[in-house]
CSV table of C-alpha atoms in Angstrom, one decimal:
chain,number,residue,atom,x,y,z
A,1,UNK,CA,-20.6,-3.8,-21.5
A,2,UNK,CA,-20.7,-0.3,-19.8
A,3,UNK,CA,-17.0,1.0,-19.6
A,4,UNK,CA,-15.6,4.1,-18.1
A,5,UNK,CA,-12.2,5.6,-19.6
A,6,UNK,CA,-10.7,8.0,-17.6
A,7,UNK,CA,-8.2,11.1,-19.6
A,8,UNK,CA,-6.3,14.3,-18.7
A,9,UNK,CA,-4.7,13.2,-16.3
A,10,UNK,CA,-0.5,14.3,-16.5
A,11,UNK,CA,2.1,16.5,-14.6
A,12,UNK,CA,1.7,19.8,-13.5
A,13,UNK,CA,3.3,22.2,-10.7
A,14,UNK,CA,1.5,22.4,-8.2
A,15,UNK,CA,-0.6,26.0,-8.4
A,16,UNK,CA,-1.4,24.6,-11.6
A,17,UNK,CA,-4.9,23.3,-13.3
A,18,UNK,CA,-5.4,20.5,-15.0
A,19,UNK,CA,-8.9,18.9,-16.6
A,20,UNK,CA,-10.2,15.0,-16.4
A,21,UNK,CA,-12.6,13.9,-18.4
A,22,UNK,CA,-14.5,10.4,-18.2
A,23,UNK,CA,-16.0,8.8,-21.1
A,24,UNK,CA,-19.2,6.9,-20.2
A,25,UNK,CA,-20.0,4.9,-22.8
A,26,UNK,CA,-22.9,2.7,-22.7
A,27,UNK,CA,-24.0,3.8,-19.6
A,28,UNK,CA,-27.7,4.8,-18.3
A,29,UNK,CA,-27.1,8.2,-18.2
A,30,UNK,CA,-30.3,9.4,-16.8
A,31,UNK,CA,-30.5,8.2,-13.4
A,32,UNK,CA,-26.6,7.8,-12.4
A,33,UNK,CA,-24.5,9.1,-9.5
A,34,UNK,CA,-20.9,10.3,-11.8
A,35,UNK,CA,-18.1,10.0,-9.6
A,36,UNK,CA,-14.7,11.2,-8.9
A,37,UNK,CA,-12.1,9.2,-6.6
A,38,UNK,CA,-8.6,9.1,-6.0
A,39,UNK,CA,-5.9,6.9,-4.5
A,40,UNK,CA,-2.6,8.4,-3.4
A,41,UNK,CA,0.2,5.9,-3.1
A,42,UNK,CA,0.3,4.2,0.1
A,43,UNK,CA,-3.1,5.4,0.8
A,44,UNK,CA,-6.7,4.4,0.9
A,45,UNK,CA,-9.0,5.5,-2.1
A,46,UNK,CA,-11.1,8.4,-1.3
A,47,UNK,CA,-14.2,10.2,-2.9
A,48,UNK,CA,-13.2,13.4,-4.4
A,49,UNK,CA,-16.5,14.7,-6.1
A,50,UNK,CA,-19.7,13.4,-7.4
A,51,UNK,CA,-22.7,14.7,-10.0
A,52,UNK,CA,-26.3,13.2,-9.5
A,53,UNK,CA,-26.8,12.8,-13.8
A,54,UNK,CA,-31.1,13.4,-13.0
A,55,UNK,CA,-30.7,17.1,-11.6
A,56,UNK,CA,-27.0,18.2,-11.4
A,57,UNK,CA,-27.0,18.0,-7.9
A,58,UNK,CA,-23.0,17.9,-6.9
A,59,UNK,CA,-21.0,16.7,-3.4
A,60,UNK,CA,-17.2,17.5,-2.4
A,61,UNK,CA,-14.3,16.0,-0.3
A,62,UNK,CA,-14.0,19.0,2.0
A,63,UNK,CA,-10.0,19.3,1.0
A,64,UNK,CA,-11.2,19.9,-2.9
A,65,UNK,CA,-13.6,22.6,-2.0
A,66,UNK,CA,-13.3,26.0,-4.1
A,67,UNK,CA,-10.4,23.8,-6.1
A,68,UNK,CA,-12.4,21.5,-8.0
A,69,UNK,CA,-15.6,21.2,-10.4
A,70,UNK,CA,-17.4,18.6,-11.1
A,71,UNK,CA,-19.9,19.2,-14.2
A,72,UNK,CA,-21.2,16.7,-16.9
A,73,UNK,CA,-22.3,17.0,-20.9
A,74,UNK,CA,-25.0,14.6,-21.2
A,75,UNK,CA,-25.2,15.2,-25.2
A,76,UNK,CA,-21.7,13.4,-24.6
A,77,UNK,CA,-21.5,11.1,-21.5
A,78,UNK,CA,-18.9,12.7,-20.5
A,79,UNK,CA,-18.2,13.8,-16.5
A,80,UNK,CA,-15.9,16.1,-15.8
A,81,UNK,CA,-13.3,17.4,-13.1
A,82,UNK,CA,-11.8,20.6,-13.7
A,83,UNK,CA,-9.1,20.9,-11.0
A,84,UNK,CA,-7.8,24.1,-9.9
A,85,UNK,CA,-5.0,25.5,-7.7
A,86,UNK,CA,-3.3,21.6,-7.8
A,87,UNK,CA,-1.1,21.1,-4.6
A,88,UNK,CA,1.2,17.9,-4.1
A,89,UNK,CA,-1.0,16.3,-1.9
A,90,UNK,CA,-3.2,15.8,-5.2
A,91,UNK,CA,-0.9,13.5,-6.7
A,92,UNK,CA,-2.9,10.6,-7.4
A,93,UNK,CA,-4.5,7.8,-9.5
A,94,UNK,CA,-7.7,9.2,-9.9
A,95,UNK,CA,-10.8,7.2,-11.1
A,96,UNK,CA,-14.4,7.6,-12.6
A,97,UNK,CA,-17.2,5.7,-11.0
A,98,UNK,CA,-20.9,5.3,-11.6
A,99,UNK,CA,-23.5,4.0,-8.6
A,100,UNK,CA,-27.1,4.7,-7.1
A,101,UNK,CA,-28.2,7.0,-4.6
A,102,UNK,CA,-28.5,6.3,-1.1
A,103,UNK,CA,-31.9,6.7,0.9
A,104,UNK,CA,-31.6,8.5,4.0
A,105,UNK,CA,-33.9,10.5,6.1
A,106,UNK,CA,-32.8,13.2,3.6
A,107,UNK,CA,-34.1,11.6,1.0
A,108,UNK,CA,-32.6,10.1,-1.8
A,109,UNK,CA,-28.6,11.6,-2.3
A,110,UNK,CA,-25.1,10.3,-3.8
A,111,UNK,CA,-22.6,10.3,-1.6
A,112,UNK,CA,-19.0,9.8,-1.6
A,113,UNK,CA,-18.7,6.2,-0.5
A,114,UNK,CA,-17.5,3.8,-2.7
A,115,UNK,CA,-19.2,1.1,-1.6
A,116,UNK,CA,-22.5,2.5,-3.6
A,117,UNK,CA,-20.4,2.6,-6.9
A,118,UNK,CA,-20.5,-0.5,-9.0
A,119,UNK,CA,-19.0,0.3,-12.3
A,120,UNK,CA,-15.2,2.0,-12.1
A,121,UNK,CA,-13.1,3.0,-15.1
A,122,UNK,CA,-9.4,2.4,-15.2
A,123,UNK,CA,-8.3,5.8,-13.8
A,124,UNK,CA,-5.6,8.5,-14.9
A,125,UNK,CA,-2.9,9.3,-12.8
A,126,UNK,CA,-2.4,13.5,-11.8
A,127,UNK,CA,1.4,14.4,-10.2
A,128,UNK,CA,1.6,17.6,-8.9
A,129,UNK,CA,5.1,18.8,-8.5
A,130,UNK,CA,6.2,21.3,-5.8
């Protein structure tokens, strides 16, 4: 069974950094969209950042831009999301996903939409204190 486990996740003030990492074990590393999301209480989950697994190729939430990396070690399916410059509108439960590309007239592309993901980890939750 392909399972995702989520870590790093803790309490930091906000300004700070802090590191997730997610653990894919079992999964077909080769040809996988990695994903970030993240669900703020009372809120609707949101994609954060995600890593095409074939080329490197990476996408961004438009708030998390310049703040956060998304970067993988294939000798250790593992995906990671360094997180920088943490505000409290970070605070969040903040999950690990794998999914397929999506076709458009682009061509073929991950994207943020959770709708393409199919495999989720647990998640980790990040608070960010002011």
């Amino acid at each position: 069974q392909v399972q995702l486990v989520e870590s790093g996740g803790g309490s930091v003030q906000g300004g700070g950094s802090l590191t997730l990492s997610c653990d894919a074990s079992g999964l077909t590393y080769s040809r996988n969209c990695m994903g970030w999301f993240r669900q703020a209480p009372g809120k609707e989950r949101e994609g954060v950042a995600v890593i095409y697994s074939g080329d490197g190729n990476t996408l961004y939430e438009d708030s998390v831009k310049g703040r956060f990396t998304i970067s993988q070690d294939k000798a250790k399916n593992t995906v990671s999301l360094h997180m920088n410059t943490l505000t409290p509108e970070d605070t969040a439960m903040y999950y690990c996903a794998a999914g397929g590309r999506l076709l458009s007239n682009k061509g073929l592309s991950c994207t943020l939409t959770q709708e393409t993901f199919g495999v989720w980890g647990q998640g980790t939750r990040v608070t960010v204190s002011s």
